[in-house]
Amino acid sequence: MSRRKQRSAFDQESEFDRGRIVAYRDCGLSFREMGSRVGRNETTVMRTCDRYMQEGTTDRHGRSHQPQYTTSREDRQIVRMSVTDCSVTSRTVAQHIESVTHHSVSARTIRHRLQQSGLSARRPLLGLPLTQNHKRLHRKWCDERRMWVAEWNEVVFTDESRICLQHHDGQIRVLRHHGERMLNSCDMLHHTGPVPGIMVWGGIGYHSRTPLVRIAGTLKCQRYISEVLEPDVLPYLQGLATAIFQQDNA
């Protein structure tokens, strides 16, 4: 009598046998080959594989929570895709997983898996697009001054800034619960058109600072020379014999 027939019809698969079936599946064996190796029929092997694909486990006991719709291997692939391309959307990841596994996965499930791995969507840090020439010049500038210590005390840094007088600039957040978006305490009123504001310019050194200059309108090259450099910067630098003026590309 064969090994398969010796088993009772009520003999349940052991955890070890279920693990063997999953391992054989990963090796690419057919259901018939897996069944012959563990002494089970093809239907039992297929059920074990389907349970592992749908729930990520071969445990036959009932669950008190919603079943896992992705396997541990798929979870690792989800995280790997998001880390490789941090701007990829959860919908794109879900479509990729569905094309590989041939079972539907929602974008919400993808977001849950990423949150479980410590990944969540946040605003990116904005930066200027730099060409290779820009990067080369920046590196050269830094290399020439990497040994500076006391020399930085002679540098005068300048910059201009616009101050909005009425509404926020979109960087303010509010803490609220789900469904409280329409509460008066959680909204901020602002005009949709241009709002009043002032532009100011200033410079700082290690031991001193320039006067704060108010700029009316758009600051262009000629106005920068006639309204900022000549009346404010030149007199300020004359009092600093060894000063290095670091202008801000105005």
CSV table of C-alpha atoms in Angstrom, one decimal:
chain,number,residue,atom,x,y,z
A,1,MET,CA,0.0,0.0,0.0
A,2,SER,CA,1.3,3.4,-0.9
A,3,ARG,CA,2.2,6.0,1.7
A,4,ARG,CA,-0.7,8.2,0.6
A,5,LYS,CA,-3.2,5.4,1.2
A,6,GLN,CA,-1.8,4.6,4.6
A,7,ARG,CA,-2.9,8.0,5.9
A,8,SER,CA,-6.3,8.4,7.4
A,9,ALA,CA,-8.8,10.6,5.6
A,10,PHE,CA,-9.0,12.7,8.7
A,11,ASP,CA,-5.2,13.0,9.1
A,12,GLN,CA,-4.5,16.8,9.0
A,13,GLU,CA,-1.4,18.3,7.4
A,14,SER,CA,1.3,19.1,9.9
A,15,GLU,CA,2.9,22.5,10.1
A,16,PHE,CA,6.1,20.9,8.8
A,17,ASP,CA,4.3,19.5,5.7
A,18,ARG,CA,2.7,22.8,4.9
A,19,GLY,CA,6.1,24.4,5.1
A,20,ARG,CA,7.5,21.8,2.8
A,21,ILE,CA,4.7,22.5,0.3
A,22,VAL,CA,5.5,26.2,0.3
A,23,ALA,CA,9.2,25.5,-0.1
A,24,TYR,CA,8.6,23.2,-3.1
A,25,ARG,CA,6.3,25.8,-4.6
A,26,ASP,CA,9.1,28.4,-4.5
A,27,CYS,CA,11.4,25.8,-6.2
A,28,GLY,CA,8.9,25.6,-9.1
A,29,LEU,CA,7.7,22.0,-8.6
A,30,SER,CA,4.3,21.0,-10.0
A,31,PHE,CA,1.3,20.2,-7.7
A,32,ARG,CA,1.7,16.5,-8.6
A,33,GLU,CA,5.4,16.4,-7.7
A,34,MET,CA,4.7,18.3,-4.4
A,35,GLY,CA,1.9,15.9,-3.5
A,36,SER,CA,4.1,12.8,-4.1
A,37,ARG,CA,6.8,14.2,-1.9
A,38,VAL,CA,4.7,15.1,1.1
A,39,GLY,CA,2.2,12.2,0.6
A,40,ARG,CA,-0.9,14.4,-0.2
A,41,ASN,CA,-3.2,14.6,-3.1
A,42,GLU,CA,-3.1,17.5,-5.6
A,43,THR,CA,-6.2,19.2,-4.2
A,44,THR,CA,-4.7,19.5,-0.7
A,45,VAL,CA,-1.5,20.9,-2.1
A,46,MET,CA,-3.4,23.4,-4.2
A,47,ARG,CA,-5.4,24.5,-1.2
A,48,THR,CA,-2.3,25.0,0.9
A,49,CYS,CA,-0.7,27.1,-1.9
A,50,ASP,CA,-3.8,29.2,-2.4
A,51,ARG,CA,-4.0,29.9,1.3
A,52,TYR,CA,-0.4,31.0,1.4
A,53,MET,CA,-0.9,33.2,-1.7
A,54,GLN,CA,-4.0,34.9,-0.3
A,55,GLU,CA,-3.3,35.1,3.4
A,56,GLY,CA,0.5,34.9,3.6
A,57,THR,CA,0.3,31.9,5.9
A,58,THR,CA,-0.5,28.2,5.9
A,59,ASP,CA,-2.2,28.3,9.3
A,60,ARG,CA,-5.7,26.7,9.1
A,61,HIS,CA,-7.0,28.2,12.3
A,62,GLY,CA,-9.6,30.9,12.2
A,63,ARG,CA,-8.6,34.5,12.4
A,64,SER,CA,-9.9,37.3,14.6
A,65,HIS,CA,-8.7,40.0,12.1
A,66,GLN,CA,-8.9,40.6,8.4
A,67,PRO,CA,-6.7,38.2,6.4
A,68,GLN,CA,-3.4,39.4,4.9
A,69,TYR,CA,-3.8,40.1,1.2
A,70,THR,CA,-0.1,40.2,0.5
A,71,THR,CA,2.7,37.8,1.3
A,72,SER,CA,5.9,38.6,3.1
A,73,ARG,CA,7.7,38.4,-0.2
A,74,GLU,CA,5.3,40.9,-1.8
A,75,ASP,CA,5.6,43.2,1.3
A,76,ARG,CA,9.4,43.3,0.8
A,77,GLN,CA,8.9,44.0,-2.9
A,78,ILE,CA,6.5,46.9,-2.0
A,79,VAL,CA,9.0,48.4,0.3
A,80,ARG,CA,11.9,47.9,-2.2
A,81,MET,CA,9.9,49.7,-5.0
A,82,SER,CA,9.1,52.6,-2.7
A,83,VAL,CA,12.7,53.0,-1.5
A,84,THR,CA,14.1,52.8,-5.0
A,85,ASP,CA,11.7,55.4,-6.3
A,86,CYS,CA,10.5,57.5,-3.4
A,87,SER,CA,8.0,59.4,-5.7
A,88,VAL,CA,6.2,56.3,-6.9
A,89,THR,CA,2.5,56.3,-6.0
A,90,SER,CA,0.7,53.5,-4.1
A,91,ARG,CA,-1.6,53.0,-7.1
A,92,THR,CA,1.4,52.3,-9.3
A,93,VAL,CA,2.8,49.8,-6.8
A,94,ALA,CA,-0.5,48.1,-6.6
A,95,GLN,CA,-0.7,47.7,-10.3
A,96,HIS,CA,2.8,46.2,-10.4
A,97,ILE,CA,2.0,43.7,-7.7
A,98,GLU,CA,-1.2,42.7,-9.4
A,99,SER,CA,0.6,42.2,-12.7
A,100,VAL,CA,3.1,39.9,-11.0
A,101,THR,CA,0.9,37.9,-8.7
A,102,HIS,CA,-2.3,38.1,-10.7
A,103,HIS,CA,-4.5,38.9,-7.7
A,104,SER,CA,-6.0,42.3,-6.9
A,105,VAL,CA,-4.3,44.5,-4.3
A,106,SER,CA,-5.7,47.9,-3.4
A,107,ALA,CA,-3.7,51.1,-3.1
A,108,ARG,CA,-4.9,51.4,0.5
A,109,THR,CA,-3.3,48.0,1.3
A,110,ILE,CA,-0.1,49.3,-0.2
A,111,ARG,CA,-0.2,52.3,2.0
A,112,HIS,CA,-0.8,50.1,5.1
A,113,ARG,CA,2.2,48.0,4.2
A,114,LEU,CA,4.4,51.0,3.8
A,115,GLN,CA,3.2,52.5,7.1
A,116,GLN,CA,4.0,49.2,8.9
A,117,SER,CA,7.5,49.5,7.5
A,118,GLY,CA,7.9,53.1,8.7
A,119,LEU,CA,7.3,54.8,5.4
A,120,SER,CA,4.7,57.6,5.0
A,121,ALA,CA,4.1,60.3,2.4
A,122,ARG,CA,5.6,63.6,3.3
A,123,ARG,CA,6.4,66.9,1.6
A,124,PRO,CA,9.7,66.7,-0.3
A,125,LEU,CA,12.5,69.1,0.4
A,126,LEU,CA,12.6,71.6,-2.5
A,127,GLY,CA,15.9,72.4,-4.1
A,128,LEU,CA,17.3,74.1,-7.2
A,129,PRO,CA,18.0,72.0,-10.3
A,130,LEU,CA,21.7,72.0,-10.8
A,131,THR,CA,23.6,71.1,-13.9
A,132,GLN,CA,26.9,69.2,-13.9
A,133,ASN,CA,28.7,72.5,-14.4
A,134,HIS,CA,26.9,74.0,-11.4
A,135,LYS,CA,27.9,71.1,-9.2
A,136,ARG,CA,31.5,71.3,-10.5
A,137,LEU,CA,31.8,75.0,-9.7
A,138,HIS,CA,30.2,74.5,-6.2
A,139,ARG,CA,32.7,71.7,-5.5
A,140,LYS,CA,35.6,73.8,-6.6
A,141,TRP,CA,34.4,76.7,-4.5
A,142,CYS,CA,34.1,74.5,-1.4
A,143,ASP,CA,37.5,72.8,-2.0
A,144,GLU,CA,39.2,76.2,-2.2
A,145,ARG,CA,37.8,77.2,1.2
A,146,ARG,CA,37.6,74.0,3.1
A,147,MET,CA,40.6,75.0,5.3
A,148,TRP,CA,39.1,78.3,6.2
A,149,VAL,CA,38.6,79.1,9.9
A,150,ALA,CA,39.2,82.7,10.9
A,151,GLU,CA,38.6,83.8,7.3
A,152,TRP,CA,34.8,83.2,7.7
A,153,ASN,CA,34.8,86.1,10.2
A,154,GLU,CA,35.5,88.5,7.3
A,155,VAL,CA,32.6,87.3,5.0
A,156,VAL,CA,29.5,89.4,4.7
A,157,PHE,CA,26.4,87.4,3.6
A,158,THR,CA,23.4,89.1,2.0
A,159,ASP,CA,19.9,88.1,1.1
A,160,GLU,CA,16.4,89.4,0.4
A,161,SER,CA,13.1,88.2,1.7
A,162,ARG,CA,9.5,88.9,1.1
A,163,ILE,CA,7.2,89.2,4.1
A,164,CYS,CA,3.5,88.4,3.5
A,165,LEU,CA,1.2,90.8,5.5
A,166,GLN,CA,-2.1,89.0,5.4
A,167,HIS,CA,-2.2,85.2,5.0
A,168,HIS,CA,0.0,82.2,5.6
A,169,ASP,CA,2.3,80.7,2.9
A,170,GLY,CA,0.9,77.2,3.0
A,171,GLN,CA,3.5,75.9,5.5
A,172,ILE,CA,1.3,76.1,8.6
A,173,ARG,CA,-0.4,72.9,9.7
A,174,VAL,CA,-3.4,72.3,12.0
A,175,LEU,CA,-3.9,69.3,14.3
A,176,ARG,CA,-7.4,67.8,13.9
A,177,HIS,CA,-9.2,64.5,14.0
A,178,HIS,CA,-10.7,62.8,11.0
A,179,GLY,CA,-13.9,64.5,9.9
A,180,GLU,CA,-13.0,67.9,11.5
A,181,ARG,CA,-11.9,69.6,8.4
A,182,MET,CA,-14.9,71.9,8.2
A,183,LEU,CA,-14.6,73.1,11.8
A,184,ASN,CA,-14.1,76.9,12.1
A,185,SER,CA,-11.1,76.2,14.4
A,186,CYS,CA,-9.4,74.2,11.7
A,187,ASP,CA,-9.6,76.6,8.8
A,188,MET,CA,-7.6,79.6,7.7
A,189,LEU,CA,-9.0,82.4,5.7
A,190,HIS,CA,-7.0,84.0,2.9
A,191,HIS,CA,-7.5,85.9,-0.4
A,192,THR,CA,-7.0,84.1,-3.7
A,193,GLY,CA,-5.6,87.1,-5.4
A,194,PRO,CA,-2.3,89.0,-4.9
A,195,VAL,CA,-1.9,90.1,-1.3
A,196,PRO,CA,0.1,92.9,0.2
A,197,GLY,CA,3.7,92.3,1.3
A,198,ILE,CA,7.0,93.9,1.6
A,199,MET,CA,10.5,93.0,0.3
A,200,VAL,CA,13.5,93.6,2.5
A,201,TRP,CA,17.2,93.2,1.9
A,202,GLY,CA,20.0,92.9,4.5
A,203,GLY,CA,23.5,91.7,5.1
A,204,ILE,CA,25.3,90.3,8.1
A,205,GLY,CA,29.0,89.9,9.1
A,206,TYR,CA,30.6,88.2,12.0
A,207,HIS,CA,30.7,91.4,14.1
A,208,SER,CA,28.2,93.7,12.4
A,209,ARG,CA,25.3,94.0,10.0
A,210,THR,CA,24.0,96.3,7.3
A,211,PRO,CA,20.9,98.5,7.6
A,212,LEU,CA,17.7,96.7,6.6
A,213,VAL,CA,16.6,98.1,3.2
A,214,ARG,CA,13.0,98.0,2.1
A,215,ILE,CA,12.5,97.2,-1.6
A,216,ALA,CA,9.4,98.5,-3.4
A,217,GLY,CA,8.3,96.5,-6.4
A,218,THR,CA,10.6,94.1,-8.3
A,219,LEU,CA,14.3,94.2,-7.6
A,220,LYS,CA,16.3,94.2,-10.8
A,221,CYS,CA,19.9,94.7,-11.7
A,222,GLN,CA,19.9,98.5,-12.0
A,223,ARG,CA,17.8,99.1,-9.0
A,224,TYR,CA,20.0,96.7,-7.0
A,225,ILE,CA,23.0,98.8,-7.8
A,226,SER,CA,21.4,102.2,-7.3
A,227,GLU,CA,19.2,101.5,-4.3
A,228,VAL,CA,21.2,98.8,-2.4
A,229,LEU,CA,24.9,98.6,-3.4
A,230,GLU,CA,25.8,102.2,-3.8
A,231,PRO,CA,23.9,103.8,-0.8
A,232,ASP,CA,24.2,100.9,1.7
A,233,VAL,CA,26.7,98.2,0.8
A,234,LEU,CA,29.7,100.4,-0.2
A,235,PRO,CA,29.7,102.6,2.9
A,236,TYR,CA,29.3,99.5,5.0
A,237,LEU,CA,32.3,97.7,3.4
A,238,GLN,CA,34.5,100.8,3.7
A,239,GLY,CA,34.5,100.3,7.4
A,240,LEU,CA,35.7,96.7,7.0
A,241,ALA,CA,39.1,96.7,5.4
A,242,THR,CA,39.4,92.9,4.9
A,243,ALA,CA,35.7,92.2,4.3
A,244,ILE,CA,34.7,89.6,1.6
A,245,PHE,CA,31.3,90.5,0.1
A,246,GLN,CA,29.3,87.4,-0.7
A,247,GLN,CA,26.3,88.6,-2.8
A,248,ASP,CA,23.3,86.4,-3.4
A,249,ASN,CA,23.0,86.5,-7.2
A,250,ALA,CA,20.5,89.4,-7.1
